[in-house]
Amino acid sequence: MATRVNGKVVTPTGVIRQGCVELDGGRITAVAEYPSVRDGHWIVPGFVDMHTHGGGGHTFTTGDAGQARQAADFHLRHGTTTLLASLVSSPFELMRAATAAFAPLVTEGVLAGIHFEGPYLSSARCGAQNPDFLRDPSTDELAELIELGDGAVRMVTLAPERDGALEAVKLLVAHRVVAAVGHTDATYDETRAAVAAGASVGTHLFNGMRPVHHREPGPVVALLDAPNVVCELVADGVHLHDGMLTFATSTAGPERAALITDAMAAAGMPDGDYELGGQAVTVAGGVARLARDGAIAGSTLTMDEALRHAVAAGIPIADAVRMAATTPARAIGLGDRLGALQVGLRADLVVLDDDLNVVRVMRGGSWVE
């Protein structure tokens, strides 16, 4: 049965102030101006979070399918209709077990895929990654995980300066898995070599990376300057100063800047003690840090909060919405199916009030209860 949702519709090309989105059979069938609409809510596409470790007290990092289902449900209520389950650096046995456990959830549509953030990362830039598990990339491990997942493995973050990294990037790309650059001490040239090999995402740009220097630009400049790379940005006011958030967005453009949460289990939960990848985390004032050294340990963000923060920082709402949905969907290879209010795409949308708080969420043409 056809459904019509009226309001201020945010499309990939701008805002229709008096608009409507028509839906039928779980798909968007029309997006048009609707002059009789007076003052409706904001209608935006369902958010796409390509980097999240958990939320609502539940985690993806242990490879537990029940936890994963509940974490995905938590983020769905905050408007995230599509997400990757991000793991952190861990032994290969856990990577295998998580792939086997999450693959059915990908088939079911609860998850859009698995993201391995590590363990092929820099010890010098490990951040909240467990240094005990860091190692050089293994094409044998990756090939086994890709085969086991049968399409479930969608992105792997690695440091391009590690031995075997370029071979790993080429293997991933050959199997239609996104290769991302992150937690890296790579030089500008090493990063450009990874991009030339097929890397197409910068994992939480600036964080866990060699900083910019005028005589050695490092990975940040190389990634911002690469026309085929989407740069992840954590818009929580903690990971990035708002000036850096808007600078990166204006440099890359909203078509190459993606809002992510990098959320861990504490998202939506009270301050207190938590765990991430076998390491103790303390959350105070909504900020998650490792107990051992105070390193930022993911975030407590949800995508609706990230959108509000980006808009408050000065990013136009149409651009911020693109960064929260359209750009990440394209970055992980789903842009032809979802991520925008466009005819033919899956009917995922979020209704927001004038303060950009979530009013209702629709996924696949059905309202989320």
mmCIF file of N, CA and C in Angstrom, residues 138-182:
data_model
loop_
_atom_site.group_PDB
_atom_site.id
_atom_site.type_symbol
_atom_site.label_atom_id
_atom_site.label_comp_id
_atom_site.label_asym_id
_atom_site.label_seq_id
_atom_site.Cartn_x
_atom_site.Cartn_y
_atom_site.Cartn_z
ATOM 1 N N SER A 138 48.052 -9.876 6.749
ATOM 2 C CA SER A 138 48.195 -11.238 6.235
ATOM 3 C C SER A 138 47.159 -11.472 5.145
ATOM 4 N N THR A 139 47.631 -11.678 3.920
ATOM 5 C CA THR A 139 46.680 -11.959 2.838
ATOM 6 C C THR A 139 46.021 -13.319 3.044
ATOM 7 N N ASP A 140 46.705 -14.232 3.706
ATOM 8 C CA ASP A 140 46.100 -15.538 3.992
ATOM 9 C C ASP A 140 44.924 -15.383 4.949
ATOM 10 N N GLU A 141 45.121 -14.597 6.009
ATOM 11 C CA GLU A 141 44.021 -14.358 6.955
ATOM 12 C C GLU A 141 42.852 -13.673 6.265
ATOM 13 N N LEU A 142 43.149 -12.647 5.496
ATOM 14 C CA LEU A 142 42.083 -11.899 4.836
ATOM 15 C C LEU A 142 41.319 -12.758 3.846
ATOM 16 N N ALA A 143 42.042 -13.553 3.071
ATOM 17 C CA ALA A 143 41.377 -14.421 2.095
ATOM 18 C C ALA A 143 40.445 -15.403 2.799
ATOM 19 N N GLU A 144 40.877 -15.921 3.946
ATOM 20 C CA GLU A 144 40.044 -16.870 4.691
ATOM 21 C C GLU A 144 38.790 -16.190 5.237
ATOM 22 N N LEU A 145 38.943 -14.985 5.760
ATOM 23 C CA LEU A 145 37.795 -14.257 6.289
ATOM 24 C C LEU A 145 36.801 -13.890 5.190
ATOM 25 N N ILE A 146 37.319 -13.462 4.054
ATOM 26 C CA ILE A 146 36.452 -13.106 2.929
ATOM 27 C C ILE A 146 35.655 -14.319 2.458
ATOM 28 N N GLU A 147 36.323 -15.453 2.359
ATOM 29 C CA GLU A 147 35.630 -16.672 1.931
ATOM 30 C C GLU A 147 34.607 -17.109 2.969
ATOM 31 N N LEU A 148 34.981 -17.056 4.236
ATOM 32 C CA LEU A 148 34.074 -17.461 5.305
ATOM 33 C C LEU A 148 32.844 -16.560 5.355
ATOM 34 N N GLY A 149 33.056 -15.258 5.176
ATOM 35 C CA GLY A 149 31.949 -14.311 5.266
ATOM 36 C C GLY A 149 31.019 -14.346 4.076
ATOM 37 N N ASP A 150 31.509 -14.792 2.926
ATOM 38 C CA ASP A 150 30.699 -14.896 1.709
ATOM 39 C C ASP A 150 29.934 -13.601 1.434
ATOM 40 N N GLY A 151 30.670 -12.503 1.434
ATOM 41 C CA GLY A 151 30.059 -11.202 1.169
ATOM 42 C C GLY A 151 29.835 -10.360 2.404
ATOM 43 N N ALA A 152 30.015 -10.920 3.597
ATOM 44 C CA ALA A 152 29.744 -10.182 4.831
ATOM 45 C C ALA A 152 30.848 -9.189 5.175
ATOM 46 N N VAL A 153 32.104 -9.512 4.820
ATOM 47 C CA VAL A 153 33.204 -8.609 5.129
ATOM 48 C C VAL A 153 33.172 -7.461 4.119
ATOM 49 N N ARG A 154 32.969 -6.235 4.624
ATOM 50 C CA ARG A 154 32.781 -5.101 3.710
ATOM 51 C C ARG A 154 33.899 -4.076 3.792
ATOM 52 N N MET A 155 34.629 -3.990 4.917
ATOM 53 C CA MET A 155 35.694 -2.993 5.013
ATOM 54 C C MET A 155 36.763 -3.464 5.994
ATOM 55 N N VAL A 156 38.019 -3.146 5.676
ATOM 56 C CA VAL A 156 39.148 -3.450 6.558
ATOM 57 C C VAL A 156 40.028 -2.207 6.639
ATOM 58 N N THR A 157 40.324 -1.779 7.870
ATOM 59 C CA THR A 157 41.239 -0.654 8.084
ATOM 60 C C THR A 157 42.627 -1.179 8.377
ATOM 61 N N LEU A 158 43.625 -0.614 7.688
ATOM 62 C CA LEU A 158 45.012 -1.026 7.922
ATOM 63 C C LEU A 158 45.951 0.163 7.784
ATOM 64 N N ALA A 159 47.178 -0.019 8.267
ATOM 65 C CA ALA A 159 48.215 1.010 8.166
ATOM 66 C C ALA A 159 49.096 0.689 6.974
ATOM 67 N N PRO A 160 49.174 1.570 5.972
ATOM 68 C CA PRO A 160 49.862 1.237 4.727
ATOM 69 C C PRO A 160 51.364 1.077 4.854
ATOM 70 N N GLU A 161 51.954 1.543 5.963
ATOM 71 C CA GLU A 161 53.401 1.411 6.100
ATOM 72 C C GLU A 161 53.829 0.033 6.591
ATOM 73 N N ARG A 162 52.880 -0.780 7.047
ATOM 74 C CA ARG A 162 53.251 -2.100 7.550
ATOM 75 C C ARG A 162 53.602 -3.031 6.388
ATOM 76 N N ASP A 163 54.484 -3.979 6.658
ATOM 77 C CA ASP A 163 54.902 -4.939 5.636
ATOM 78 C C ASP A 163 53.695 -5.721 5.118
ATOM 79 N N GLY A 164 53.561 -5.777 3.808
ATOM 80 C CA GLY A 164 52.474 -6.524 3.199
ATOM 81 C C GLY A 164 51.186 -5.749 3.037
ATOM 82 N N ALA A 165 51.195 -4.471 3.424
ATOM 83 C CA ALA A 165 49.950 -3.702 3.390
ATOM 84 C C ALA A 165 49.430 -3.495 1.973
ATOM 85 N N LEU A 166 50.292 -3.175 1.037
ATOM 86 C CA LEU A 166 49.823 -2.905 -0.325
ATOM 87 C C LEU A 166 49.261 -4.162 -0.969
ATOM 88 N N GLU A 167 49.879 -5.307 -0.685
ATOM 89 C CA GLU A 167 49.344 -6.574 -1.202
ATOM 90 C C GLU A 167 47.963 -6.834 -0.603
ATOM 91 N N ALA A 168 47.810 -6.498 0.679
ATOM 92 C CA ALA A 168 46.516 -6.685 1.332
ATOM 93 C C ALA A 168 45.459 -5.780 0.717
ATOM 94 N N VAL A 169 45.815 -4.532 0.453
ATOM 95 C CA VAL A 169 44.871 -3.601 -0.180
ATOM 96 C C VAL A 169 44.407 -4.150 -1.522
ATOM 97 N N LYS A 170 45.345 -4.609 -2.314
ATOM 98 C CA LYS A 170 44.996 -5.143 -3.644
ATOM 99 C C LYS A 170 44.092 -6.364 -3.540
ATOM 100 N N LEU A 171 44.354 -7.234 -2.558
ATOM 101 C CA LEU A 171 43.502 -8.409 -2.357
ATOM 102 C C LEU A 171 42.089 -7.985 -1.987
ATOM 103 N N LEU A 172 41.975 -7.047 -1.049
ATOM 104 C CA LEU A 172 40.658 -6.583 -0.614
ATOM 105 C C LEU A 172 39.866 -6.003 -1.775
ATOM 106 N N VAL A 173 40.496 -5.120 -2.515
ATOM 107 C CA VAL A 173 39.803 -4.462 -3.626
ATOM 108 C C VAL A 173 39.381 -5.472 -4.685
ATOM 109 N N ALA A 174 40.226 -6.464 -4.925
ATOM 110 C CA ALA A 174 39.891 -7.502 -5.916
ATOM 111 C C ALA A 174 38.655 -8.288 -5.500
ATOM 112 N N HIS A 175 38.382 -8.348 -4.197
ATOM 113 C CA HIS A 175 37.207 -9.064 -3.693
ATOM 114 C C HIS A 175 36.083 -8.115 -3.301
ATOM 115 N N ARG A 176 36.141 -6.869 -3.801
ATOM 116 C CA ARG A 176 35.087 -5.880 -3.577
ATOM 117 C C ARG A 176 34.904 -5.559 -2.095
ATOM 118 N N VAL A 177 36.007 -5.602 -1.350
ATOM 119 C CA VAL A 177 36.020 -5.186 0.048
ATOM 120 C C VAL A 177 36.723 -3.833 0.122
ATOM 121 N N VAL A 178 36.158 -2.903 0.865
ATOM 122 C CA VAL A 178 36.729 -1.564 0.966
ATOM 123 C C VAL A 178 38.010 -1.617 1.805
ATOM 124 N N ALA A 179 39.077 -1.065 1.268
ATOM 125 C CA ALA A 179 40.331 -0.922 2.011
ATOM 126 C C ALA A 179 40.399 0.491 2.552
ATOM 127 N N ALA A 180 40.576 0.608 3.871
ATOM 128 C CA ALA A 180 40.615 1.913 4.530
ATOM 129 C C ALA A 180 41.980 2.120 5.172
ATOM 130 N N VAL A 181 42.413 3.368 5.202
ATOM 131 C CA VAL A 181 43.689 3.745 5.810
ATOM 132 C C VAL A 181 43.405 4.366 7.170
ATOM 133 N N GLY A 182 44.030 3.810 8.217
ATOM 134 C CA GLY A 182 43.809 4.361 9.546
ATOM 135 C C GLY A 182 44.800 3.842 10.557
#
